[in-house]
Amino acid sequence: MSAPTEQAPRYTAEDIQVLEGLEAIRKRPGMYVGGTGLNALHHLVYECVDNSIDEAMAGFASTVLVRLGVDGSCTVVDDGRGMPVDPMRSENPKIDGRPAVEVIMSELHAGGKFDNNAYKVSGGLHGVGIKCVNALSAWTEVEVHKSGKSWGISFERGLLVKPLHLIKESGVPGSGTRITFLPDSEIFTDTQFRGDALESRLRELSYLNSGISIRFLDEHVGADGRPRDVTFCDSEGIAGYVRWLNEGKTIQSPCIAVKREDAEKGLRCDIALQYTDATAENLLAFGNNIRNPDGGTHVAGFKVSLTRVINAYAKREGILKDLVPTGDDLREGLAAVVSVKLPNPQFNNQTKEKLLNEEVEGFVSAALSEELTAWLDLHPKDAKNICLRAILAAEAREAAKKARELIKRKGALGDSALPQKLADCSSDDVASTEIFIVEGDSAGGSAKGGRDHVHQAILPLRGKLLNVEKCRLDKVLAFEEIQTLVQALQCGIGNELDIAKLRYGRVIIMTDADVDGSHIRTLLLTFLFRQMYELVRQGRIFIAQPPLYQVVRGKASKYVLNEGQMNHTLADLALRNAALVVRSDKGTIVKTLSGEPLRRVLRLLHRLDDLGQVVQRRGIPFAKLLAARAEDPTGSGRLPSHHVVWTGGDLLAWSEEAAHAAVAERGMVLDDLAVATNGASAKLAKLRQMHETTELERIFTQLRECGVEIDDYSLVQEESVTGERMPTKYGWLITPDKGEAELVEASNIPAILGTLYECGRRGIEIKRFKGLGEMEPEQLWETTMDPARRTLLRVTVDAAAEASKLFTILMGEDVPQRRTYIERHALEVKNLDV
């Protein structure tokens, strides 16, 4: 070995670091929570909730509350045993004598789930989860209630800032744990929780653990003017889950529920299945409440048993003739959930996609065989319908096979045949290639002219794809554009799909940014989700993001995706040379905001604008809501909390009691209390709670903290309550690279944003694209196809059950259900193209 030269980089013992405490999690969050994106952010919530569910599975908890605060925090509360607060007894001097709750929150691999003493069954295996929450949060507060006493402990970025202390001694019986945390903006790129994703997981957990009540409260106001407040509790367990999955579908069999427990081995399985008129199966598998998308031994046992039992019954009853249904035939239209709970689960990887415990397969198979055999004998009519349905599926499979063979003879599905309209790429390296599915020949021409010929293929499709939601495979294969798409991908379709044969590493849907483009994209996604699900599950499907605008300044240009990004772009252009000034009543500048403090103000103003639109949609002029602060009977200047509406007008009240009194004074009754008098209904009024006022008040407080004063009418107009003209307190100080500084006045707080955008528009030209076909090939390459500059959205199935249900609602045949969905979400629409 040669001696190191003087030029060699130094590498000595001094370069070796030992990360103490939770610092390793903050340095490498991807190793512990999977990254710093939204999935990782939500993982923090799931870690807290899973601990509460483990308490429930052990029989010590019955309710869980998950609350998202308007300050961006999350609180998880349960009524379990409460984290232990007594001091640790250990030979390790590092933890000896410290409160157990402190060790649980701050020491890696410390927990009560390494043996079966505290928890017989749990999802946690490594004693890491809750430490990730603590390490990756700006602050974490834990409150434990035990033996009539409440204890508290606080951390900041994983470090103890307030040791365990007694909060109060109330003498109230019971126990439980409350964990509140604020995700750290230094770690996560986006710290705003998504209610839909969290609600999906919480609903799932409530079904998997029957009898447990899980309440989800999101204090942020939605577009309908209400916070999200739902409680999930179902005594039927996964049987209720299957019924929920099948809402909106035509039911073809009762729901069959199977439960079995082996106390000696600690095994428990819950199975529920039901047939519908759908053409695809919907099979969900769970091990210790953890979703296993790749199935595993429990799914293998389920499939083998289902096929064997039903075919044996059909043969015994003389229903089968020549064609014997396969397992795939028997699972067509089947919605099923298989959940097992066991002491020592083994998974194929850290993300637990597949369960490997061999003892589970036989346990599940035996349980289903016994229960399903008995059920079929007790329900001969339903059993016969299930068998006949499977025979029809087998006949359709044979018809699809013949259709495939006919198409192959025509060259459409052969291994070597490619569609004529496909502009293929020259590379044979699947991992580096991609195919763009584009809308029409015009867009296809631009894409072909601008693409990378080595790695990018272009497939233009004519018109709109067949809605495959209710179609069997033989009808799907008869549609020409689907033949073309399947022919181009070469990986097969339906049960014969082989992802190893996929000719391209990415399948990218590229449509116009209008209603027709959205419809075509939805039809394509429906086809891929129902007939090529494995491509979606493995993350091979992407959606291109063509720009809506081009911003030109001199010789430089920038492409902008949508209206929201356009506002951000204008703001960024203006902020290069602008600072916000706050002036006194006499006009002197008392504060100048720039940098991160200014951006915080702008974020608050954006949310203020969203809430103002929510109020307007509910029929309340925002100015009226704000002016009512001066009428607050308590004198505290707060916003009203209730809105009363009737045919003669409306009023705002600061409490429900005040609203009832005001209605009574006018000789009316609220509609929920209305009674018929002598056959005629009384005059009715409706009471609506002003949920948005809580968040508005918090925004006002935060704006004051930033130096933006909130006075009586500064939020909406220039005049005060008395009608006097108010002095302009805000403005933008523009300091150009050349020339003199300029002060652009903003008449009120909402005008701060509008004025900023106007400043950003100076000296630029904005072009709006109508479609991909109108873009030059070079423009399409620069904006949408160049891997170095483009933005792609990966299609994932993190909430597969909700996705399947939504496809059924939007693409199925139940018109009343679709109308109800549209009406329920109508107020959420911001950009409507009619």
mmCIF file of C-alpha atoms in Angstrom, residues 51-391:
data_model
loop_
_atom_site.group_PDB
_atom_site.id
_atom_site.type_symbol
_atom_site.label_atom_id
_atom_site.label_comp_id
_atom_site.label_asym_id
_atom_site.label_seq_id
_atom_site.Cartn_x
_atom_site.Cartn_y
_atom_site.Cartn_z
ATOM 1 C CA ASN A 51 -49.504 3.771 19.472
ATOM 2 C CA SER A 52 -53.076 4.605 20.492
ATOM 3 C CA ILE A 53 -54.433 1.741 18.381
ATOM 4 C CA ASP A 54 -51.938 -0.645 19.998
ATOM 5 C CA GLU A 55 -53.406 0.368 23.359
ATOM 6 C CA ALA A 56 -56.868 -0.350 21.979
ATOM 7 C CA MET A 57 -55.849 -3.765 20.597
ATOM 8 C CA ALA A 58 -54.470 -4.602 24.037
ATOM 9 C CA GLY A 59 -57.904 -3.794 25.451
ATOM 10 C CA PHE A 60 -56.989 -0.622 27.344
ATOM 11 C CA ALA A 61 -58.391 2.123 25.077
ATOM 12 C CA SER A 62 -61.661 2.718 23.262
ATOM 13 C CA THR A 63 -61.448 6.257 21.830
ATOM 14 C CA VAL A 64 -58.873 8.167 19.816
ATOM 15 C CA LEU A 65 -58.982 11.838 18.808
ATOM 16 C CA VAL A 66 -56.863 13.325 16.013
ATOM 17 C CA ARG A 67 -57.058 17.104 15.753
ATOM 18 C CA LEU A 68 -55.339 19.387 13.238
ATOM 19 C CA GLY A 69 -54.989 22.858 14.725
ATOM 20 C CA VAL A 70 -55.196 26.076 12.748
ATOM 21 C CA ASP A 71 -51.614 26.788 13.879
ATOM 22 C CA GLY A 72 -50.405 23.776 11.860
ATOM 23 C CA SER A 73 -50.051 21.457 14.857
ATOM 24 C CA CYS A 74 -51.476 17.973 15.308
ATOM 25 C CA THR A 75 -52.855 16.494 18.526
ATOM 26 C CA VAL A 76 -53.503 12.794 19.150
ATOM 27 C CA VAL A 77 -55.402 11.819 22.303
ATOM 28 C CA ASP A 78 -56.390 8.381 23.589
ATOM 29 C CA ASP A 79 -57.942 6.984 26.765
ATOM 30 C CA GLY A 80 -55.405 4.187 27.188
ATOM 31 C CA ARG A 81 -53.196 3.446 30.160
ATOM 32 C CA GLY A 82 -51.103 6.543 29.603
ATOM 33 C CA MET A 83 -47.345 6.511 29.078
ATOM 34 C CA PRO A 84 -45.507 5.475 32.241
ATOM 35 C CA VAL A 85 -44.181 8.444 34.228
ATOM 36 C CA ASP A 86 -42.317 6.581 36.968
ATOM 37 C CA PRO A 87 -38.499 6.640 36.924
ATOM 38 C CA MET A 88 -36.554 4.026 34.993
ATOM 39 C CA ARG A 89 -34.521 1.425 36.846
ATOM 40 C CA SER A 90 -31.578 0.390 34.694
ATOM 41 C CA GLU A 91 -27.918 -0.497 34.871
ATOM 42 C CA ASN A 92 -27.399 1.970 32.054
ATOM 43 C CA PRO A 93 -26.501 5.270 33.753
ATOM 44 C CA LYS A 94 -27.741 7.144 30.702
ATOM 45 C CA ILE A 95 -31.370 6.276 31.432
ATOM 46 C CA ASP A 96 -31.381 5.209 35.079
ATOM 47 C CA GLY A 97 -33.616 7.453 37.163
ATOM 48 C CA ARG A 98 -35.103 9.336 34.205
ATOM 49 C CA PRO A 99 -38.914 9.356 33.795
ATOM 50 C CA ALA A 100 -40.039 6.569 31.477
ATOM 51 C CA VAL A 101 -42.030 8.970 29.281
ATOM 52 C CA GLU A 102 -38.871 11.026 28.689
ATOM 53 C CA VAL A 103 -36.937 7.920 27.676
ATOM 54 C CA ILE A 104 -39.766 6.775 25.396
ATOM 55 C CA MET A 105 -39.769 10.124 23.591
ATOM 56 C CA SER A 106 -36.021 10.654 23.296
ATOM 57 C CA GLU A 107 -34.043 7.384 23.325
ATOM 58 C CA LEU A 108 -33.881 5.274 20.164
ATOM 59 C CA HIS A 109 -34.993 1.659 20.494
ATOM 60 C CA ALA A 110 -36.717 2.265 23.811
ATOM 61 C CA GLY A 111 -40.262 0.907 24.010
ATOM 62 C CA GLY A 112 -42.618 -1.702 25.369
ATOM 63 C CA LYS A 113 -43.054 -3.825 22.231
ATOM 64 C CA PHE A 114 -39.927 -5.954 22.134
ATOM 65 C CA ASP A 115 -41.623 -8.755 24.065
ATOM 66 C CA ASN A 116 -45.226 -9.779 24.613
ATOM 67 C CA ASN A 117 -45.561 -8.491 28.152
ATOM 68 C CA ALA A 118 -47.098 -5.064 27.583
ATOM 69 C CA TYR A 119 -48.498 -5.711 24.074
ATOM 70 C CA LYS A 120 -49.480 -9.120 22.679
ATOM 71 C CA VAL A 121 -50.022 -7.630 19.199
ATOM 72 C CA SER A 122 -48.715 -4.348 17.796
ATOM 73 C CA GLY A 123 -47.641 -2.659 14.580
ATOM 74 C CA GLY A 124 -44.476 -1.249 16.150
ATOM 75 C CA LEU A 125 -41.383 -3.440 16.085
ATOM 76 C CA HIS A 126 -38.294 -1.307 16.632
ATOM 77 C CA GLY A 127 -38.988 1.313 19.312
ATOM 78 C CA VAL A 128 -38.305 4.161 16.869
ATOM 79 C CA GLY A 129 -41.637 5.620 15.704
ATOM 80 C CA ILE A 130 -42.581 8.178 18.359
ATOM 81 C CA LYS A 131 -38.965 9.410 18.529
ATOM 82 C CA CYS A 132 -39.263 10.410 14.872
ATOM 83 C CA VAL A 133 -42.239 12.587 15.751
ATOM 84 C CA ASN A 134 -40.268 14.264 18.518
ATOM 85 C CA ALA A 135 -37.068 14.690 16.502
ATOM 86 C CA LEU A 136 -38.739 16.099 13.386
ATOM 87 C CA SER A 137 -41.049 18.575 15.131
ATOM 88 C CA ALA A 138 -40.357 22.188 16.041
ATOM 89 C CA TRP A 139 -41.923 21.359 19.401
ATOM 90 C CA THR A 140 -43.649 18.420 21.021
ATOM 91 C CA GLU A 141 -45.777 18.395 24.155
ATOM 92 C CA VAL A 142 -46.875 15.247 25.958
ATOM 93 C CA GLU A 143 -49.570 15.163 28.621
ATOM 94 C CA VAL A 144 -50.247 11.981 30.594
ATOM 95 C CA HIS A 145 -53.217 11.436 32.876
ATOM 96 C CA LYS A 146 -52.930 8.655 35.468
ATOM 97 C CA SER A 147 -54.330 8.060 38.944
ATOM 98 C CA GLY A 148 -56.103 11.399 39.117
ATOM 99 C CA LYS A 149 -52.971 13.369 38.186
ATOM 100 C CA SER A 150 -51.919 15.081 34.948
ATOM 101 C CA TRP A 151 -48.239 15.184 34.021
ATOM 102 C CA GLY A 152 -46.568 17.192 31.263
ATOM 103 C CA ILE A 153 -43.241 17.178 29.429
ATOM 104 C CA SER A 154 -42.043 19.329 26.498
ATOM 105 C CA PHE A 155 -39.402 19.073 23.770
ATOM 106 C CA GLU A 156 -38.058 21.260 20.964
ATOM 107 C CA ARG A 157 -36.538 19.518 17.955
ATOM 108 C CA GLY A 158 -36.030 16.418 20.072
ATOM 109 C CA LEU A 159 -34.338 18.181 22.974
ATOM 110 C CA LEU A 160 -35.913 18.315 26.424
ATOM 111 C CA VAL A 161 -36.910 21.903 27.297
ATOM 112 C CA LYS A 162 -39.363 21.304 30.159
ATOM 113 C CA PRO A 163 -38.830 18.184 32.284
ATOM 114 C CA LEU A 164 -41.672 16.044 33.513
ATOM 115 C CA HIS A 165 -43.821 18.075 35.883
ATOM 116 C CA LEU A 166 -47.163 17.791 37.612
ATOM 117 C CA ILE A 167 -49.745 19.926 35.793
ATOM 118 C CA LYS A 168 -52.608 19.368 38.189
ATOM 119 C CA GLU A 169 -54.007 16.895 40.647
ATOM 120 C CA SER A 170 -57.691 16.733 39.763
ATOM 121 C CA GLY A 171 -58.627 13.409 41.279
ATOM 122 C CA VAL A 172 -60.533 12.576 38.075
ATOM 123 C CA PRO A 173 -60.372 8.816 37.452
ATOM 124 C CA GLY A 174 -59.248 7.306 34.169
ATOM 125 C CA SER A 175 -56.070 7.555 32.168
ATOM 126 C CA GLY A 176 -54.777 8.546 28.743
ATOM 127 C CA THR A 177 -52.105 10.264 26.685
ATOM 128 C CA ARG A 178 -52.169 13.497 24.679
ATOM 129 C CA ILE A 179 -49.367 14.215 22.188
ATOM 130 C CA THR A 180 -49.259 17.549 20.373
ATOM 131 C CA PHE A 181 -46.541 18.412 17.859
ATOM 132 C CA LEU A 182 -45.737 21.015 15.206
ATOM 133 C CA PRO A 183 -43.804 19.649 12.193
ATOM 134 C CA ASP A 184 -40.462 21.366 11.710
ATOM 135 C CA SER A 185 -40.329 23.592 8.626
ATOM 136 C CA GLU A 186 -36.542 23.132 8.629
ATOM 137 C CA ILE A 187 -37.106 19.443 7.803
ATOM 138 C CA PHE A 188 -40.301 19.257 5.735
ATOM 139 C CA THR A 189 -40.771 21.098 2.455
ATOM 140 C CA ASP A 190 -44.506 21.394 3.181
ATOM 141 C CA THR A 191 -45.838 21.277 6.759
ATOM 142 C CA GLN A 192 -49.560 21.483 5.931
ATOM 143 C CA PHE A 193 -51.358 18.219 6.631
ATOM 144 C CA ARG A 194 -53.791 16.916 4.012
ATOM 145 C CA GLY A 195 -57.089 16.032 5.647
ATOM 146 C CA ASP A 196 -58.225 13.625 2.909
ATOM 147 C CA ALA A 197 -55.184 11.386 3.284
ATOM 148 C CA LEU A 198 -55.408 11.304 7.073
ATOM 149 C CA GLU A 199 -59.148 10.674 7.041
ATOM 150 C CA SER A 200 -58.641 7.695 4.729
ATOM 151 C CA ARG A 201 -56.197 5.999 7.097
ATOM 152 C CA LEU A 202 -58.271 6.744 10.198
ATOM 153 C CA ARG A 203 -61.409 5.302 8.586
ATOM 154 C CA GLU A 204 -59.415 2.211 7.687
ATOM 155 C CA LEU A 205 -58.171 1.790 11.259
ATOM 156 C CA SER A 206 -61.677 2.113 12.694
ATOM 157 C CA TYR A 207 -62.917 -0.764 10.533
ATOM 158 C CA LEU A 208 -59.886 -2.930 11.268
ATOM 159 C CA ASN A 209 -60.451 -2.481 15.007
ATOM 160 C CA SER A 210 -64.182 -2.831 15.568
ATOM 161 C CA GLY A 211 -65.675 -0.950 18.481
ATOM 162 C CA ILE A 212 -62.930 1.690 18.632
ATOM 163 C CA SER A 213 -64.153 5.257 18.140
ATOM 164 C CA ILE A 214 -61.781 7.476 16.133
ATOM 165 C CA ARG A 215 -62.673 11.136 15.816
ATOM 166 C CA PHE A 216 -60.942 13.326 13.236
ATOM 167 C CA LEU A 217 -61.207 17.087 13.677
ATOM 168 C CA ASP A 218 -59.538 19.465 11.223
ATOM 169 C CA GLU A 219 -60.001 23.009 12.495
ATOM 170 C CA HIS A 220 -59.042 24.507 9.143
ATOM 171 C CA VAL A 221 -62.122 25.696 7.305
ATOM 172 C CA GLY A 222 -62.851 24.039 3.992
ATOM 173 C CA ALA A 223 -64.374 25.598 0.888
ATOM 174 C CA ASP A 224 -67.841 24.790 2.250
ATOM 175 C CA GLY A 225 -67.244 26.976 5.304
ATOM 176 C CA ARG A 226 -66.949 24.066 7.719
ATOM 177 C CA PRO A 227 -64.103 22.335 9.498
ATOM 178 C CA ARG A 228 -63.825 18.593 9.018
ATOM 179 C CA ASP A 229 -65.286 16.776 12.020
ATOM 180 C CA VAL A 230 -66.044 13.085 11.528
ATOM 181 C CA THR A 231 -66.164 10.127 13.889
ATOM 182 C CA PHE A 232 -65.506 6.590 12.713
ATOM 183 C CA CYS A 233 -66.851 3.690 14.733
ATOM 184 C CA ASP A 234 -68.288 0.468 13.371
ATOM 185 C CA SER A 235 -69.235 -2.510 15.516
ATOM 186 C CA GLU A 236 -69.203 -4.800 12.448
ATOM 187 C CA GLY A 237 -65.525 -4.210 11.782
ATOM 188 C CA ILE A 238 -64.285 -5.162 8.340
ATOM 189 C CA ALA A 239 -67.748 -6.325 7.282
ATOM 190 C CA GLY A 240 -68.730 -2.672 7.578
ATOM 191 C CA TYR A 241 -65.582 -1.763 5.643
ATOM 192 C CA VAL A 242 -66.627 -4.005 2.744
ATOM 193 C CA ARG A 243 -70.112 -2.494 2.734
ATOM 194 C CA TRP A 244 -68.554 0.991 2.638
ATOM 195 C CA LEU A 245 -66.320 -0.041 -0.282
ATOM 196 C CA ASN A 246 -69.367 -1.255 -2.191
ATOM 197 C CA GLU A 247 -71.553 1.824 -1.747
ATOM 198 C CA GLY A 248 -72.949 2.854 -5.127
ATOM 199 C CA LYS A 249 -72.459 -0.593 -6.666
ATOM 200 C CA THR A 250 -75.139 -3.172 -7.397
ATOM 201 C CA ILE A 251 -74.829 -5.830 -4.680
ATOM 202 C CA GLN A 252 -75.037 -9.438 -5.869
ATOM 203 C CA SER A 253 -74.509 -11.309 -2.602
ATOM 204 C CA PRO A 254 -74.783 -10.784 1.145
ATOM 205 C CA CYS A 255 -71.625 -9.814 3.007
ATOM 206 C CA ILE A 256 -69.901 -12.943 4.310
ATOM 207 C CA ALA A 257 -67.898 -12.422 7.525
ATOM 208 C CA VAL A 258 -65.378 -14.865 8.963
ATOM 209 C CA LYS A 259 -63.662 -14.524 12.343
ATOM 210 C CA ARG A 260 -61.261 -17.030 13.878
ATOM 211 C CA GLU A 261 -58.836 -16.898 16.815
ATOM 212 C CA ASP A 262 -56.151 -19.285 18.013
ATOM 213 C CA ALA A 263 -55.385 -18.176 21.567
ATOM 214 C CA GLU A 264 -52.525 -20.643 21.973
ATOM 215 C CA LYS A 265 -50.615 -19.300 18.962
ATOM 216 C CA GLY A 266 -51.864 -15.729 19.378
ATOM 217 C CA LEU A 267 -53.336 -15.682 15.846
ATOM 218 C CA ARG A 268 -56.514 -13.876 14.869
ATOM 219 C CA CYS A 269 -58.063 -13.363 11.435
ATOM 220 C CA ASP A 270 -61.013 -11.289 10.231
ATOM 221 C CA ILE A 271 -62.286 -11.795 6.686
ATOM 222 C CA ALA A 272 -65.223 -10.191 4.901
ATOM 223 C CA LEU A 273 -66.249 -10.593 1.262
ATOM 224 C CA GLN A 274 -69.128 -9.528 -0.951
ATOM 225 C CA TYR A 275 -69.889 -9.740 -4.681
ATOM 226 C CA THR A 276 -70.982 -6.749 -6.776
ATOM 227 C CA ASP A 277 -71.634 -6.031 -10.438
ATOM 228 C CA ALA A 278 -68.104 -4.637 -10.890
ATOM 229 C CA THR A 279 -65.733 -6.282 -13.350
ATOM 230 C CA ALA A 280 -62.608 -5.976 -11.186
ATOM 231 C CA GLU A 281 -61.766 -7.450 -7.806
ATOM 232 C CA ASN A 282 -60.963 -5.236 -4.825
ATOM 233 C CA LEU A 283 -58.895 -7.228 -2.330
ATOM 234 C CA LEU A 284 -57.287 -5.424 0.626
ATOM 235 C CA ALA A 285 -54.892 -7.187 2.980
ATOM 236 C CA PHE A 286 -53.608 -6.146 6.419
ATOM 237 C CA GLY A 287 -51.182 -7.578 8.942
ATOM 238 C CA ASN A 288 -51.407 -6.030 12.418
ATOM 239 C CA ASN A 289 -53.324 -3.079 10.914
ATOM 240 C CA ILE A 290 -50.544 -2.476 8.364
ATOM 241 C CA ARG A 291 -51.627 -2.451 4.735
ATOM 242 C CA ASN A 292 -49.845 -5.108 2.652
ATOM 243 C CA PRO A 293 -50.236 -4.065 -1.014
ATOM 244 C CA ASP A 294 -48.259 -7.107 -2.209
ATOM 245 C CA GLY A 295 -50.401 -9.456 -0.146
ATOM 246 C CA GLY A 296 -48.528 -12.341 1.407
ATOM 247 C CA THR A 297 -49.281 -15.621 3.101
ATOM 248 C CA HIS A 298 -52.687 -14.453 4.381
ATOM 249 C CA VAL A 299 -53.795 -13.557 0.832
ATOM 250 C CA ALA A 300 -52.440 -16.840 -0.545
ATOM 251 C CA GLY A 301 -54.473 -18.772 2.018
ATOM 252 C CA PHE A 302 -57.581 -16.743 1.185
ATOM 253 C CA LYS A 303 -57.335 -17.264 -2.585
ATOM 254 C CA VAL A 304 -56.636 -20.987 -2.422
ATOM 255 C CA SER A 305 -59.494 -21.606 -0.023
ATOM 256 C CA LEU A 306 -62.017 -19.459 -1.927
ATOM 257 C CA THR A 307 -61.313 -21.219 -5.233
ATOM 258 C CA ARG A 308 -61.351 -24.721 -3.772
ATOM 259 C CA VAL A 309 -64.539 -24.298 -1.714
ATOM 260 C CA ILE A 310 -66.726 -22.629 -4.363
ATOM 261 C CA ASN A 311 -65.678 -24.947 -7.184
ATOM 262 C CA ALA A 312 -66.218 -27.981 -4.935
ATOM 263 C CA TYR A 313 -69.711 -26.733 -4.081
ATOM 264 C CA ALA A 314 -70.535 -26.062 -7.751
ATOM 265 C CA LYS A 315 -69.423 -29.563 -8.765
ATOM 266 C CA ARG A 316 -71.340 -31.176 -5.915
ATOM 267 C CA GLU A 317 -74.529 -29.320 -6.854
ATOM 268 C CA GLY A 318 -74.148 -30.047 -10.579
ATOM 269 C CA ILE A 319 -73.793 -26.375 -11.518
ATOM 270 C CA LEU A 320 -70.480 -26.793 -13.345
ATOM 271 C CA LYS A 321 -70.517 -28.235 -16.855
ATOM 272 C CA ASP A 322 -67.423 -28.193 -19.037
ATOM 273 C CA LEU A 323 -65.840 -24.836 -18.176
ATOM 274 C CA VAL A 324 -64.273 -24.685 -14.694
ATOM 275 C CA PRO A 325 -63.813 -21.133 -13.311
ATOM 276 C CA THR A 326 -60.315 -20.142 -12.296
ATOM 277 C CA GLY A 327 -59.442 -18.183 -9.167
ATOM 278 C CA ASP A 328 -59.507 -14.972 -11.185
ATOM 279 C CA ASP A 329 -63.008 -15.812 -12.456
ATOM 280 C CA LEU A 330 -64.233 -16.459 -8.928
ATOM 281 C CA ARG A 331 -62.852 -13.122 -7.705
ATOM 282 C CA GLU A 332 -64.373 -10.967 -10.467
ATOM 283 C CA GLY A 333 -66.538 -8.307 -8.818
ATOM 284 C CA LEU A 334 -65.407 -9.435 -5.366
ATOM 285 C CA ALA A 335 -64.693 -6.874 -2.657
ATOM 286 C CA ALA A 336 -62.818 -8.493 0.201
ATOM 287 C CA VAL A 337 -60.752 -7.509 3.226
ATOM 288 C CA VAL A 338 -58.367 -9.951 4.891
ATOM 289 C CA SER A 339 -56.935 -8.839 8.225
ATOM 290 C CA VAL A 340 -54.689 -10.915 10.465
ATOM 291 C CA LYS A 341 -53.144 -10.120 13.830
ATOM 292 C CA LEU A 342 -50.183 -12.059 15.146
ATOM 293 C CA PRO A 343 -47.457 -11.720 17.775
ATOM 294 C CA ASN A 344 -44.283 -11.678 15.640
ATOM 295 C CA PRO A 345 -45.039 -10.447 12.122
ATOM 296 C CA GLN A 346 -42.419 -10.877 9.417
ATOM 297 C CA PHE A 347 -42.461 -8.633 6.359
ATOM 298 C CA ASN A 348 -40.440 -8.581 3.157
ATOM 299 C CA ASN A 349 -39.014 -5.085 3.766
ATOM 300 C CA GLN A 350 -39.152 -1.996 5.973
ATOM 301 C CA THR A 351 -42.286 -0.707 4.207
ATOM 302 C CA LYS A 352 -44.044 -4.009 5.081
ATOM 303 C CA GLU A 353 -45.598 -4.554 1.661
ATOM 304 C CA LYS A 354 -45.858 -8.327 2.017
ATOM 305 C CA LEU A 355 -46.503 -10.617 4.996
ATOM 306 C CA LEU A 356 -44.232 -13.673 5.145
ATOM 307 C CA ASN A 357 -45.329 -15.668 8.226
ATOM 308 C CA GLU A 358 -45.877 -19.227 6.963
ATOM 309 C CA GLU A 359 -48.215 -20.228 9.807
ATOM 310 C CA VAL A 360 -50.727 -17.601 8.674
ATOM 311 C CA GLU A 361 -51.501 -19.232 5.301
ATOM 312 C CA GLY A 362 -52.872 -22.449 6.726
ATOM 313 C CA PHE A 363 -54.671 -20.623 9.538
ATOM 314 C CA VAL A 364 -56.530 -18.309 7.122
ATOM 315 C CA SER A 365 -57.238 -21.099 4.635
ATOM 316 C CA ALA A 366 -58.735 -23.373 7.276
ATOM 317 C CA ALA A 367 -60.864 -20.607 8.781
ATOM 318 C CA LEU A 368 -62.311 -19.534 5.425
ATOM 319 C CA SER A 369 -62.858 -23.104 4.213
ATOM 320 C CA GLU A 370 -64.906 -24.070 7.248
ATOM 321 C CA GLU A 371 -66.997 -20.897 7.435
ATOM 322 C CA LEU A 372 -67.558 -20.476 3.682
ATOM 323 C CA THR A 373 -68.553 -24.137 3.203
ATOM 324 C CA ALA A 374 -71.158 -23.782 5.937
ATOM 325 C CA TRP A 375 -72.400 -20.483 4.518
ATOM 326 C CA LEU A 376 -72.864 -21.901 1.008
ATOM 327 C CA ASP A 377 -74.872 -24.831 2.373
ATOM 328 C CA LEU A 378 -77.117 -22.484 4.379
ATOM 329 C CA HIS A 379 -77.696 -20.057 1.479
ATOM 330 C CA PRO A 380 -78.235 -22.202 -1.648
ATOM 331 C CA LYS A 381 -79.816 -19.405 -3.715
ATOM 332 C CA ASP A 382 -76.978 -16.948 -3.114
ATOM 333 C CA ALA A 383 -74.426 -19.743 -3.534
ATOM 334 C CA LYS A 384 -75.851 -20.653 -6.935
ATOM 335 C CA ASN A 385 -75.744 -16.994 -8.047
ATOM 336 C CA ILE A 386 -72.075 -16.775 -7.056
ATOM 337 C CA CYS A 387 -71.281 -19.919 -9.036
ATOM 338 C CA LEU A 388 -73.221 -18.742 -12.101
ATOM 339 C CA ARG A 389 -71.482 -15.383 -11.969
ATOM 340 C CA ALA A 390 -68.095 -17.133 -11.934
ATOM 341 C CA ILE A 391 -69.146 -19.239 -14.934
#
